[in-house]
Amino acid sequence: MSSKIISPFNRVEGDLDLKIEFSGNTVVKAYAISRLFRGIEIILKEKYPMDALVITPRVCGICGGSHLLASAQALDMAYKAEVPENGVRLRNVMSMAEMGQNDARHTYLMFLIDTVNRKYEKFPFYKDMVMRWAPFYGSSYKAAVVWSKRYTEIYAIFGGQWPHGSSIVPGGITCEPTPEDIIKAKAILKTIKENFIEKVLLGGPLTQFLELKSQSDLDQWSEDYPQGDISKIWIYGKEMEWDKLGSGSQYLMSFGHLPLAENYSQGKGELRFRSGILYLKTWEIFPLEQGNIAEFVTHSFYTYTKGNVGLHPFKGETIPIMPKENGKYTFTKAFRYSLNGEYIAPEVGSLAMLSVSLNPLIVDILRRRGKSVLVREISRILRLVLIHKFVEEELGNYEPNGKTYIKPDEKNEGEGFGLVEASRGSLGHWISIKDGKINNYQIITPTQINMGPEDPFGNPSHMSQALVGTKVDYTDNPIEIAHIVRSHDACMVCNVHFLDGNQERFSVRI
């Protein structure tokens, strides 16, 4: 038995450490460790409720718009706000624009650069991967840097800036775009599609790609359009056995996303991406009930006033303790969902988002191959193509003379929650208001859901499940572990925020 600390691990932020225990070359235990503390929930206590719209997006510089949207939806509910159709459409446009930049950057800047690892030097297609995906050098890498930025320009048109645009508020969106703004956003979409999505990512027509319904369709696409990066990922990924890595939890969860403007009311209504929990062993989809969510801190550097219990976010507490206690090793809480009398640890992200919505291509691959690193990457590319189309549709349905905002009556008492799909998966904000101030505010992030510690019953979270059983070729170059973790687009900064100067030196006993 041997162990290894991989640190720093993730490329978005350097806050993730992994402790891996090996038996030979096989992972037998895996612990995801957040060594820094996020104090946003403490900062928000006793603040004016609308301050949450400014403070919570600072949780993350990559998906701040998702935090803003979740916060606004929570206040929509607390204030019983109505959002006009144009407000819903523009919220969707901004959310998808942010997700588009992330999915492009994740694919090329975070994940595919691992293909130049020395493990793959003897593969016949290694040179092609280097020419396409090597950092700062590869043709597709450079294209992603250029064209992902254009999505943020769309966000800025309606949000004022990116990151940390502030136009999403309870009751809609404060921006009233001119016809020229809509035309400009459509023109940017067109250039992205022609120069990046169709030319680099897909190698063929976007509308034709969206007609793919099965694995055999994707095989055929790879023959018809072999120069597209998705074809290379699909073919090379199987050769590199990404389809055998990182299965993990058999539960896939999505909070749902993109409400249809026509029937939106206080966070309720039909969604383009449905909410729910898919159990892969039976293919049953369970409705999502946010009241079934609980957070545990058995192995986290927190304490609860009532001891070792699970708390729903409305009753949630953020009471940090010094990171020295035996058995506790992370500043991430353990997310669990109560389903049929047991607490489950689901996977969230692009794969879950599309699977719960029963996207036919992803469902067919899952049925034939099961969950893996490869299907996660295909899901993220497919989601990028889908949301590109949805942005076009929302802009096309925008009513030039319609309202974008209806001012709500602010309440001195109330509570609300906002559930959205951020780039990395399900994101939730819960607010409780008392005497006109924030009495409690809790945030659950997708990386927390995927990469939390064990619960009090000894059950691991999804990421640990995905890593256990993995065989690596070289323990000094465990690129297989990197693929699994990075296929989830890990971003631990959503869980942590402040660093004590001495904290880097604390020892964690697991």
Short mmCIF file of C-alpha atoms in Angstrom, two decimals:
data_model
loop_
_atom_site.label_atom_id
_atom_site.label_comp_id
_atom_site.label_asym_id
_atom_site.label_seq_id
_atom_site.Cartn_x
_atom_site.Cartn_y
_atom_site.Cartn_z
CA MET A 1 0.00 0.00 0.00
CA SER A 2 1.32 3.45 -0.93
CA SER A 3 -0.16 6.93 -0.98
CA LYS A 4 0.37 10.04 -3.06
CA ILE A 5 -0.71 13.67 -2.71
CA ILE A 6 -1.40 15.36 -6.03
CA SER A 7 -1.21 19.11 -5.45
CA PRO A 8 -2.09 21.56 -6.83
CA PHE A 9 -4.35 19.65 -9.14
CA ASN A 10 -6.94 21.68 -11.00
CA ARG A 11 -6.08 24.30 -13.58
CA VAL A 12 -8.92 26.72 -13.02
CA GLU A 13 -7.89 27.30 -9.41
CA GLY A 14 -5.13 25.63 -7.43
CA ASP A 15 -7.24 24.82 -4.38
CA LEU A 16 -7.78 21.11 -5.01
CA ASP A 17 -5.54 18.43 -3.58
CA LEU A 18 -6.06 14.71 -3.97
CA LYS A 19 -4.83 12.08 -1.59
CA ILE A 20 -4.68 8.78 -3.44
CA GLU A 21 -3.95 5.41 -1.84
CA PHE A 22 -2.65 2.70 -4.16
CA SER A 23 -2.44 -1.05 -3.94
CA GLY A 24 0.17 -1.64 -6.58
CA ASN A 25 -1.04 0.51 -9.47
CA THR A 26 -4.71 0.46 -8.50
CA VAL A 27 -6.48 3.23 -6.61
CA VAL A 28 -8.12 1.83 -3.47
CA LYS A 29 -8.94 5.11 -1.67
CA ALA A 30 -9.36 8.66 -2.89
CA TYR A 31 -9.87 11.85 -0.92
CA ALA A 32 -10.60 15.26 -2.44
CA ILE A 33 -9.24 18.00 -0.20
CA SER A 34 -10.14 21.71 -0.16
CA ARG A 35 -7.60 23.42 2.05
CA LEU A 36 -9.08 26.92 1.98
CA PHE A 37 -12.23 28.35 3.57
CA ARG A 38 -15.16 30.07 1.83
CA GLY A 39 -16.78 32.70 4.04
CA ILE A 40 -19.36 34.16 1.68
CA GLU A 41 -22.26 32.83 3.75
CA ILE A 42 -20.89 34.53 6.86
CA ILE A 43 -20.26 37.78 5.02
CA LEU A 44 -23.88 37.87 3.86
CA LYS A 45 -25.47 37.57 7.31
CA GLU A 46 -27.31 40.75 8.36
CA LYS A 47 -26.74 42.31 4.95
CA TYR A 48 -29.46 43.93 2.83
CA PRO A 49 -30.89 41.06 0.71
CA MET A 50 -30.10 42.74 -2.59
CA ASP A 51 -26.43 42.82 -1.58
CA ALA A 52 -26.38 39.11 -2.39
CA LEU A 53 -26.58 40.06 -6.08
CA VAL A 54 -23.20 41.80 -5.78
CA ILE A 55 -21.44 39.49 -3.32
CA THR A 56 -22.36 35.98 -4.47
CA PRO A 57 -21.07 36.31 -8.07
CA ARG A 58 -17.65 36.86 -6.51
CA VAL A 59 -17.68 33.23 -5.45
CA CYS A 60 -16.22 32.48 -8.89
CA GLY A 61 -14.66 34.50 -11.69
CA ILE A 62 -15.66 31.92 -14.29
CA CYS A 63 -19.31 31.19 -13.50
CA GLY A 64 -20.23 34.33 -11.56
CA GLY A 65 -23.21 34.82 -13.86
CA SER A 66 -24.62 31.49 -12.71
CA HIS A 67 -24.33 32.56 -9.08
CA LEU A 68 -26.01 35.87 -9.93
CA LEU A 69 -28.86 34.05 -11.67
CA ALA A 70 -29.36 31.62 -8.76
CA SER A 71 -29.31 34.50 -6.29
CA ALA A 72 -31.83 36.49 -8.34
CA GLN A 73 -34.12 33.47 -8.59
CA ALA A 74 -33.96 33.00 -4.82
CA LEU A 75 -34.98 36.63 -4.38
CA ASP A 76 -37.69 36.22 -7.04
CA MET A 77 -39.23 33.62 -4.78
CA ALA A 78 -38.70 35.52 -1.53
CA TYR A 79 -40.17 38.72 -3.00
CA LYS A 80 -42.84 36.91 -5.05
CA ALA A 81 -41.49 38.71 -8.11
CA GLU A 82 -42.88 38.28 -11.60
CA VAL A 83 -40.40 38.18 -14.48
CA PRO A 84 -41.59 39.29 -17.95
CA GLU A 85 -40.93 37.09 -20.96
CA ASN A 86 -38.14 39.28 -22.28
CA GLY A 87 -36.46 39.18 -18.88
CA VAL A 88 -36.53 35.39 -18.89
CA ARG A 89 -35.13 35.25 -22.42
CA LEU A 90 -32.24 37.59 -21.69
CA ARG A 91 -31.42 35.78 -18.45
CA ASN A 92 -31.23 32.60 -20.51
CA VAL A 93 -29.03 34.26 -23.14
CA MET A 94 -26.56 35.48 -20.52
CA SER A 95 -26.51 32.14 -18.72
CA MET A 96 -25.86 30.24 -21.94
CA ALA A 97 -23.23 32.71 -23.15
CA GLU A 98 -21.26 32.18 -19.95
CA MET A 99 -21.67 28.43 -20.25
CA GLY A 100 -20.49 28.55 -23.86
CA GLN A 101 -17.22 30.26 -23.00
CA ASN A 102 -16.64 27.78 -20.20
CA ASP A 103 -17.35 24.66 -22.23
CA ALA A 104 -14.98 25.78 -24.98
CA ARG A 105 -12.26 26.70 -22.52
CA HIS A 106 -12.66 23.57 -20.45
CA THR A 107 -12.45 21.29 -23.47
CA TYR A 108 -9.29 22.80 -24.87
CA LEU A 109 -7.54 24.72 -22.08
CA MET A 110 -8.21 22.35 -19.18
CA PHE A 111 -8.81 18.85 -20.51
CA LEU A 112 -7.35 18.19 -23.95
CA ILE A 113 -3.90 19.55 -23.12
CA ASP A 114 -3.36 16.34 -21.14
CA THR A 115 -3.21 14.45 -24.43
CA VAL A 116 0.37 15.64 -24.88
CA ASN A 117 1.35 13.64 -21.79
CA ARG A 118 4.32 11.33 -22.30
CA LYS A 119 2.11 8.28 -21.79
CA TYR A 120 0.72 8.77 -25.29
CA GLU A 121 3.97 9.43 -27.16
CA LYS A 122 3.94 6.01 -28.83
CA PHE A 123 0.41 6.30 -30.19
CA PRO A 124 0.37 6.84 -33.97
CA PHE A 125 -1.90 9.88 -33.64
CA TYR A 126 0.21 11.59 -30.96
CA LYS A 127 1.63 14.13 -33.40
CA ASP A 128 -1.87 15.05 -34.55
CA MET A 129 -2.95 15.61 -30.93
CA VAL A 130 0.05 17.83 -30.31
CA MET A 131 -0.59 19.87 -33.45
CA ARG A 132 -4.23 20.36 -32.43
CA TRP A 133 -4.32 20.48 -28.65
CA ALA A 134 -0.88 21.34 -27.24
CA PRO A 135 -1.09 24.42 -24.98
CA PHE A 136 -0.21 27.72 -26.66
CA TYR A 137 0.83 25.84 -29.80
CA GLY A 138 -2.02 23.67 -31.03
CA SER A 139 -4.28 25.06 -33.73
CA SER A 140 -7.50 24.16 -31.90
CA TYR A 141 -6.15 25.40 -28.59
CA LYS A 142 -5.45 28.80 -30.09
CA ALA A 143 -8.86 28.89 -31.76
CA ALA A 144 -10.56 28.17 -28.43
CA VAL A 145 -8.72 31.05 -26.78
CA VAL A 146 -9.89 33.43 -29.49
CA TRP A 147 -13.47 32.29 -29.97
CA SER A 148 -14.48 31.46 -26.40
CA LYS A 149 -13.97 35.13 -25.61
CA ARG A 150 -16.69 36.07 -28.08
CA TYR A 151 -19.32 34.40 -25.88
CA THR A 152 -18.34 36.73 -23.04
CA GLU A 153 -18.94 39.67 -25.39
CA ILE A 154 -22.54 38.52 -25.75
CA TYR A 155 -22.89 38.38 -21.98
CA ALA A 156 -21.43 41.89 -21.70
CA ILE A 157 -23.94 43.33 -24.17
CA PHE A 158 -26.76 42.52 -21.74
CA GLY A 159 -24.85 42.36 -18.45
CA GLY A 160 -22.66 45.43 -18.82
CA GLN A 161 -19.46 43.43 -18.37
CA TRP A 162 -18.12 39.94 -17.90
CA PRO A 163 -17.25 38.64 -15.41
CA HIS A 164 -19.50 40.01 -12.69
CA GLY A 165 -22.14 41.67 -14.79
CA SER A 166 -24.92 42.92 -12.54
CA SER A 167 -28.01 43.40 -14.69
CA ILE A 168 -29.87 40.27 -13.48
CA VAL A 169 -32.10 41.28 -10.56
CA PRO A 170 -35.30 39.99 -8.94
CA GLY A 171 -38.03 40.82 -11.40
CA GLY A 172 -35.96 40.33 -14.56
CA ILE A 173 -33.03 42.20 -16.05
CA THR A 174 -32.26 45.91 -15.90
CA CYS A 175 -30.89 46.10 -19.43
CA GLU A 176 -33.24 47.22 -22.21
CA PRO A 177 -31.31 46.26 -25.35
CA THR A 178 -31.78 48.15 -28.56
CA PRO A 179 -32.41 46.38 -31.87
CA GLU A 180 -28.77 47.07 -32.65
CA ASP A 181 -27.73 45.16 -29.51
CA ILE A 182 -29.73 42.12 -30.60
CA ILE A 183 -28.28 42.31 -34.11
CA LYS A 184 -24.76 42.56 -32.70
CA ALA A 185 -25.27 39.50 -30.48
CA LYS A 186 -26.66 37.51 -33.41
CA ALA A 187 -23.69 38.52 -35.56
CA ILE A 188 -21.24 37.34 -32.89
CA LEU A 189 -23.06 34.00 -32.70
CA LYS A 190 -22.83 33.62 -36.46
CA THR A 191 -19.07 34.22 -36.51
CA ILE A 192 -18.52 31.77 -33.64
CA LYS A 193 -20.53 29.11 -35.44
CA GLU A 194 -18.77 29.53 -38.77
CA ASN A 195 -15.21 29.96 -37.51
CA PHE A 196 -15.10 27.79 -34.42
CA ILE A 197 -18.01 25.39 -33.92
CA GLU A 198 -18.37 24.19 -37.51
CA LYS A 199 -14.77 24.68 -38.64
CA VAL A 200 -12.84 23.47 -35.59
CA LEU A 201 -15.06 21.68 -33.10
CA LEU A 202 -17.41 19.72 -35.33
CA GLY A 203 -15.81 19.84 -38.76
CA GLY A 204 -19.30 19.95 -40.27
CA PRO A 205 -22.71 21.67 -40.14
CA LEU A 206 -24.13 22.44 -36.70
CA THR A 207 -27.72 21.66 -37.67
CA GLN A 208 -26.71 18.28 -39.08
CA PHE A 209 -24.73 17.41 -35.94
CA LEU A 210 -27.78 18.06 -33.78
CA GLU A 211 -29.62 15.36 -35.74
CA LEU A 212 -27.33 12.64 -34.33
CA LYS A 213 -29.38 10.23 -32.22
CA SER A 214 -27.10 7.29 -31.49
CA GLN A 215 -23.56 6.03 -31.11
CA SER A 216 -23.68 4.68 -34.65
CA ASP A 217 -24.63 8.18 -35.84
CA LEU A 218 -21.56 9.56 -34.10
CA ASP A 219 -19.44 6.84 -35.69
CA GLN A 220 -20.79 7.86 -39.09
CA TRP A 221 -20.19 11.53 -38.35
CA SER A 222 -16.57 10.71 -37.53
CA GLU A 223 -16.21 9.08 -40.94
CA ASP A 224 -17.95 11.87 -42.82
CA TYR A 225 -16.22 14.73 -40.99
CA PRO A 226 -12.94 13.23 -39.74
CA GLN A 227 -11.17 16.57 -39.26
CA GLY A 228 -13.53 17.85 -36.61
CA ASP A 229 -12.15 17.74 -33.08
CA ILE A 230 -15.17 15.85 -31.80
CA SER A 231 -14.40 13.08 -34.30
CA LYS A 232 -10.80 12.96 -33.11
CA ILE A 233 -11.87 12.94 -29.45
CA TRP A 234 -14.33 10.12 -30.12
CA ILE A 235 -11.83 7.99 -32.07
CA TYR A 236 -8.66 8.76 -30.14
CA GLY A 237 -10.49 8.66 -26.81
CA LYS A 238 -11.49 5.04 -27.37
CA GLU A 239 -7.92 4.15 -28.34
CA MET A 240 -6.66 5.79 -25.16
CA GLU A 241 -9.39 3.94 -23.22
CA TRP A 242 -11.10 7.02 -21.84
CA ASP A 243 -14.32 5.04 -22.20
CA LYS A 244 -13.11 2.75 -19.40
CA LEU A 245 -12.24 5.50 -16.90
CA GLY A 246 -14.23 7.18 -14.16
CA SER A 247 -17.70 5.70 -13.93
CA GLY A 248 -18.55 6.63 -10.34
CA SER A 249 -22.04 7.18 -8.96
CA GLN A 250 -24.92 5.57 -10.81
CA TYR A 251 -27.13 8.54 -9.98
CA LEU A 252 -27.12 11.56 -12.29
CA MET A 253 -28.74 14.75 -10.99
CA SER A 254 -29.76 18.01 -12.64
CA PHE A 255 -31.46 21.01 -11.05
CA GLY A 256 -32.84 21.85 -14.49
CA HIS A 257 -32.15 24.92 -16.59
CA LEU A 258 -33.46 27.46 -19.09
CA PRO A 259 -37.13 28.16 -18.30
CA LEU A 260 -39.44 28.76 -21.21
CA ALA A 261 -40.41 32.41 -21.14
CA GLU A 262 -44.05 31.78 -21.95
CA ASN A 263 -44.94 30.06 -18.66
CA TYR A 264 -42.31 31.27 -16.21
CA SER A 265 -43.57 32.35 -12.78
CA GLN A 266 -41.46 32.71 -9.64
CA GLY A 267 -39.04 30.02 -10.67
CA LYS A 268 -41.72 27.60 -11.80
CA GLY A 269 -42.51 26.44 -15.30
CA GLU A 270 -41.30 24.19 -18.09
CA LEU A 271 -37.55 23.94 -18.61
CA ARG A 272 -35.55 23.23 -21.76
CA PHE A 273 -33.30 21.03 -19.61
CA ARG A 274 -35.48 19.16 -17.14
CA SER A 275 -34.74 18.66 -13.47
CA GLY A 276 -34.57 15.26 -11.83
CA ILE A 277 -32.42 12.32 -10.80
CA LEU A 278 -31.68 9.49 -13.21
CA TYR A 279 -30.79 6.09 -11.76
CA LEU A 280 -28.76 4.30 -14.40
CA LYS A 281 -29.36 0.78 -13.11
CA THR A 282 -33.10 1.03 -13.80
CA TRP A 283 -33.24 4.14 -16.02
CA GLU A 284 -35.91 5.56 -13.75
CA ILE A 285 -36.05 9.35 -13.43
CA PHE A 286 -37.16 10.70 -10.05
CA PRO A 287 -38.56 14.21 -9.65
CA LEU A 288 -36.24 16.59 -7.85
CA GLU A 289 -37.44 17.82 -4.45
CA GLN A 290 -35.10 20.43 -3.04
CA GLY A 291 -36.40 19.66 0.44
CA ASN A 292 -34.59 16.30 0.25
CA ILE A 293 -31.14 17.93 0.20
CA ALA A 294 -28.87 17.67 3.24
CA GLU A 295 -25.29 18.66 4.02
CA PHE A 296 -23.05 16.80 6.46
CA VAL A 297 -19.79 17.95 8.06
CA THR A 298 -18.48 14.72 9.63
CA HIS A 299 -15.23 15.01 7.68
CA SER A 300 -15.32 18.75 7.02
CA PHE A 301 -13.72 21.59 8.97
CA TYR A 302 -17.07 22.76 10.31
CA THR A 303 -19.30 22.04 13.25
CA TYR A 304 -23.06 22.13 13.69
CA THR A 305 -24.78 23.34 16.85
CA LYS A 306 -26.83 20.12 16.97
CA GLY A 307 -23.88 17.83 16.36
CA ASN A 308 -23.36 15.26 13.63
CA VAL A 309 -26.59 15.79 11.68
CA GLY A 310 -27.55 16.57 8.11
CA LEU A 311 -28.95 20.06 7.53
CA HIS A 312 -31.10 21.35 4.71
CA PRO A 313 -29.70 24.66 3.35
CA PHE A 314 -32.58 26.70 4.84
CA LYS A 315 -31.37 25.44 8.23
CA GLY A 316 -27.75 25.34 7.16
CA GLU A 317 -24.87 26.61 9.28
CA THR A 318 -21.39 27.78 8.34
CA ILE A 319 -19.33 27.43 11.52
CA PRO A 320 -15.69 26.80 10.60
CA ILE A 321 -13.21 25.20 12.97
CA MET A 322 -9.44 25.08 12.93
CA PRO A 323 -8.24 22.44 10.43
CA LYS A 324 -6.59 20.12 12.95
CA GLU A 325 -9.21 17.65 14.07
CA ASN A 326 -8.59 13.99 13.29
CA GLY A 327 -11.03 12.59 10.76
CA LYS A 328 -11.75 15.97 9.21
CA TYR A 329 -9.73 16.88 6.13
CA THR A 330 -11.56 19.35 3.87
CA PHE A 331 -13.47 22.63 3.83
CA THR A 332 -16.06 21.07 1.51
CA LYS A 333 -19.29 19.81 3.05
CA ALA A 334 -20.77 16.47 2.01
CA PHE A 335 -23.85 16.90 -0.19
CA ARG A 336 -26.46 14.16 0.01
CA TYR A 337 -29.94 13.71 -1.41
CA SER A 338 -32.59 11.62 0.34
CA LEU A 339 -34.12 9.17 -2.13
CA ASN A 340 -36.29 6.20 -1.21
CA GLY A 341 -35.09 6.17 2.37
CA GLU A 342 -31.36 6.46 1.72
CA TYR A 343 -28.87 9.23 1.15
CA ILE A 344 -27.36 9.16 -2.33
CA ALA A 345 -24.27 10.91 -3.70
CA PRO A 346 -25.06 11.85 -7.33
CA GLU A 347 -22.94 13.12 -10.19
CA VAL A 348 -23.68 16.55 -11.65
CA GLY A 349 -22.41 18.33 -14.76
CA SER A 350 -22.97 18.36 -18.49
CA LEU A 351 -23.41 14.59 -18.67
CA ALA A 352 -26.09 14.64 -15.97
CA MET A 353 -27.77 17.70 -17.50
CA LEU A 354 -28.21 16.01 -20.88
CA SER A 355 -28.94 12.54 -19.49
CA VAL A 356 -31.78 13.67 -17.21
CA SER A 357 -33.24 15.45 -20.24
CA LEU A 358 -32.93 12.15 -22.15
CA ASN A 359 -30.83 13.51 -24.98
CA PRO A 360 -30.95 10.56 -27.44
CA LEU A 361 -27.27 10.61 -28.41
CA ILE A 362 -26.01 10.65 -24.83
CA VAL A 363 -28.58 8.11 -23.65
CA ASP A 364 -27.58 5.67 -26.39
CA ILE A 365 -23.88 5.99 -25.56
CA LEU A 366 -24.62 5.52 -21.87
CA ARG A 367 -26.72 2.43 -22.51
CA ARG A 368 -23.99 0.90 -24.66
CA ARG A 369 -20.86 1.98 -22.79
CA GLY A 370 -21.85 3.32 -19.38
CA LYS A 371 -20.45 6.44 -17.76
CA SER A 372 -16.88 7.45 -18.48
CA VAL A 373 -14.45 10.26 -19.10
CA LEU A 374 -15.13 9.97 -22.82
CA VAL A 375 -18.89 10.37 -22.63
CA ARG A 376 -18.46 13.37 -20.30
CA GLU A 377 -16.34 15.14 -22.90
CA ILE A 378 -18.76 14.30 -25.70
CA SER A 379 -21.58 15.63 -23.49
CA ARG A 380 -19.81 18.90 -22.90
CA ILE A 381 -19.26 19.46 -26.62
CA LEU A 382 -22.85 18.53 -27.41
CA ARG A 383 -24.10 20.91 -24.73
CA LEU A 384 -22.05 23.72 -26.26
CA VAL A 385 -23.67 23.09 -29.64
CA LEU A 386 -27.15 22.90 -28.11
CA ILE A 387 -26.88 26.11 -26.13
CA HIS A 388 -25.49 27.92 -29.15
CA LYS A 389 -28.69 27.03 -30.95
CA PHE A 390 -30.83 28.02 -27.94
CA VAL A 391 -29.17 31.46 -27.73
CA GLU A 392 -30.08 32.02 -31.37
CA GLU A 393 -33.69 31.05 -30.62
CA GLU A 394 -34.00 33.26 -27.53
CA LEU A 395 -32.61 36.27 -29.38
CA GLY A 396 -34.95 35.56 -32.29
CA ASN A 397 -37.95 35.53 -29.92
CA TYR A 398 -37.02 38.73 -28.12
CA GLU A 399 -39.79 41.35 -28.34
CA PRO A 400 -38.20 44.75 -29.06
CA ASN A 401 -40.89 46.72 -27.25
CA GLY A 402 -41.54 44.30 -24.42
CA LYS A 403 -40.64 44.73 -20.76
CA THR A 404 -37.46 43.20 -19.38
CA TYR A 405 -38.14 44.03 -15.73
CA ILE A 406 -41.03 44.31 -13.28
CA LYS A 407 -40.03 45.88 -9.98
CA PRO A 408 -41.05 43.60 -7.09
CA ASP A 409 -42.23 44.65 -3.64
CA GLU A 410 -39.36 43.91 -1.29
CA LYS A 411 -40.38 41.86 1.74
CA ASN A 412 -39.12 42.16 5.30
CA GLU A 413 -39.72 38.45 5.88
CA GLY A 414 -39.45 35.51 3.52
CA GLU A 415 -37.32 32.81 2.05
CA GLY A 416 -36.51 31.53 -1.40
CA PHE A 417 -34.18 29.33 -3.38
CA GLY A 418 -32.69 29.45 -6.85
CA LEU A 419 -31.71 26.23 -8.61
CA VAL A 420 -29.82 26.43 -11.92
CA GLU A 421 -27.32 24.48 -13.96
CA ALA A 422 -23.95 26.19 -13.94
CA SER A 423 -21.14 25.16 -16.26
CA ARG A 424 -19.97 22.45 -13.85
CA GLY A 425 -23.40 21.24 -12.83
CA SER A 426 -26.17 21.85 -10.33
CA LEU A 427 -25.91 25.10 -8.35
CA GLY A 428 -28.27 26.19 -5.58
CA HIS A 429 -28.71 29.33 -3.48
CA TRP A 430 -31.00 29.52 -0.44
CA ILE A 431 -31.91 32.80 1.32
CA SER A 432 -33.84 33.50 4.49
CA ILE A 433 -34.88 37.10 5.22
CA LYS A 434 -35.84 38.44 8.64
CA ASP A 435 -36.48 42.08 9.63
CA GLY A 436 -35.44 43.16 6.14
CA LYS A 437 -31.98 41.60 6.41
CA ILE A 438 -30.39 38.29 5.41
CA ASN A 439 -30.89 35.91 8.31
CA ASN A 440 -29.23 32.96 6.55
CA TYR A 441 -27.70 32.32 3.15
CA GLN A 442 -26.35 28.99 1.92
CA ILE A 443 -24.75 27.99 -1.38
CA ILE A 444 -24.27 24.50 -2.78
CA THR A 445 -21.91 24.28 -5.74
CA PRO A 446 -21.49 21.54 -8.35
CA THR A 447 -17.89 20.76 -7.43
CA GLN A 448 -19.00 20.37 -3.82
CA ILE A 449 -21.61 17.82 -4.94
CA ASN A 450 -19.13 15.87 -7.04
CA MET A 451 -16.06 16.13 -4.82
CA GLY A 452 -17.21 16.26 -1.23
CA PRO A 453 -15.99 13.95 1.55
CA GLU A 454 -17.69 10.83 2.90
CA ASP A 455 -20.95 11.18 4.80
CA PRO A 456 -21.40 9.99 8.43
CA PHE A 457 -22.31 6.53 7.15
CA GLY A 458 -18.97 6.07 5.40
CA ASN A 459 -20.35 6.48 1.89
CA PRO A 460 -18.05 8.34 -0.53
CA SER A 461 -19.09 11.11 -2.88
CA HIS A 462 -19.16 10.60 -6.63
CA MET A 463 -15.56 11.59 -7.40
CA SER A 464 -14.10 9.16 -4.91
CA GLN A 465 -16.29 6.42 -6.37
CA ALA A 466 -15.07 7.32 -9.86
CA LEU A 467 -11.42 7.09 -8.84
CA VAL A 468 -11.48 3.89 -6.78
CA GLY A 469 -10.54 0.89 -8.93
CA THR A 470 -8.65 2.99 -11.47
CA LYS A 471 -5.44 1.38 -12.70
CA VAL A 472 -2.64 3.74 -13.65
CA ASP A 473 0.30 2.83 -15.83
CA TYR A 474 2.75 4.84 -13.73
CA THR A 475 2.12 6.05 -10.18
CA ASP A 476 4.63 8.86 -10.79
CA ASN A 477 2.59 9.98 -13.82
CA PRO A 478 -1.03 9.15 -12.94
CA ILE A 479 -2.55 10.83 -15.97
CA GLU A 480 -5.55 8.52 -15.77
CA ILE A 481 -6.51 10.18 -12.48
CA ALA A 482 -6.06 13.60 -14.08
CA HIS A 483 -8.45 12.65 -16.89
CA ILE A 484 -11.14 11.54 -14.45
CA VAL A 485 -10.98 14.64 -12.27
CA ARG A 486 -10.66 17.10 -15.14
CA SER A 487 -13.53 15.52 -17.04
CA HIS A 488 -15.68 17.05 -14.27
CA ASP A 489 -14.27 20.54 -14.87
CA ALA A 490 -13.32 20.78 -11.19
CA CYS A 491 -13.33 24.28 -9.69
CA MET A 492 -12.66 24.21 -5.96
CA VAL A 493 -12.70 28.01 -5.68
CA CYS A 494 -16.50 27.72 -5.47
CA ASN A 495 -16.03 25.93 -2.14
CA VAL A 496 -13.27 28.01 -0.57
CA HIS A 497 -12.23 31.63 -0.32
CA PHE A 498 -9.90 32.74 2.42
CA LEU A 499 -6.38 31.59 3.24
CA ASP A 500 -4.67 31.82 6.60
CA GLY A 501 -0.97 32.36 6.05
CA ASN A 502 -0.15 29.32 8.20
CA GLN A 503 -2.82 27.10 6.73
CA GLU A 504 -0.66 25.66 3.96
CA ARG A 505 1.37 23.92 6.67
CA PHE A 506 -1.40 22.11 8.47
CA SER A 507 -1.29 18.33 8.42
CA VAL A 508 -4.37 16.35 7.58
CA ARG A 509 -4.70 12.92 9.18
CA ILE A 510 -7.10 10.69 7.26
#
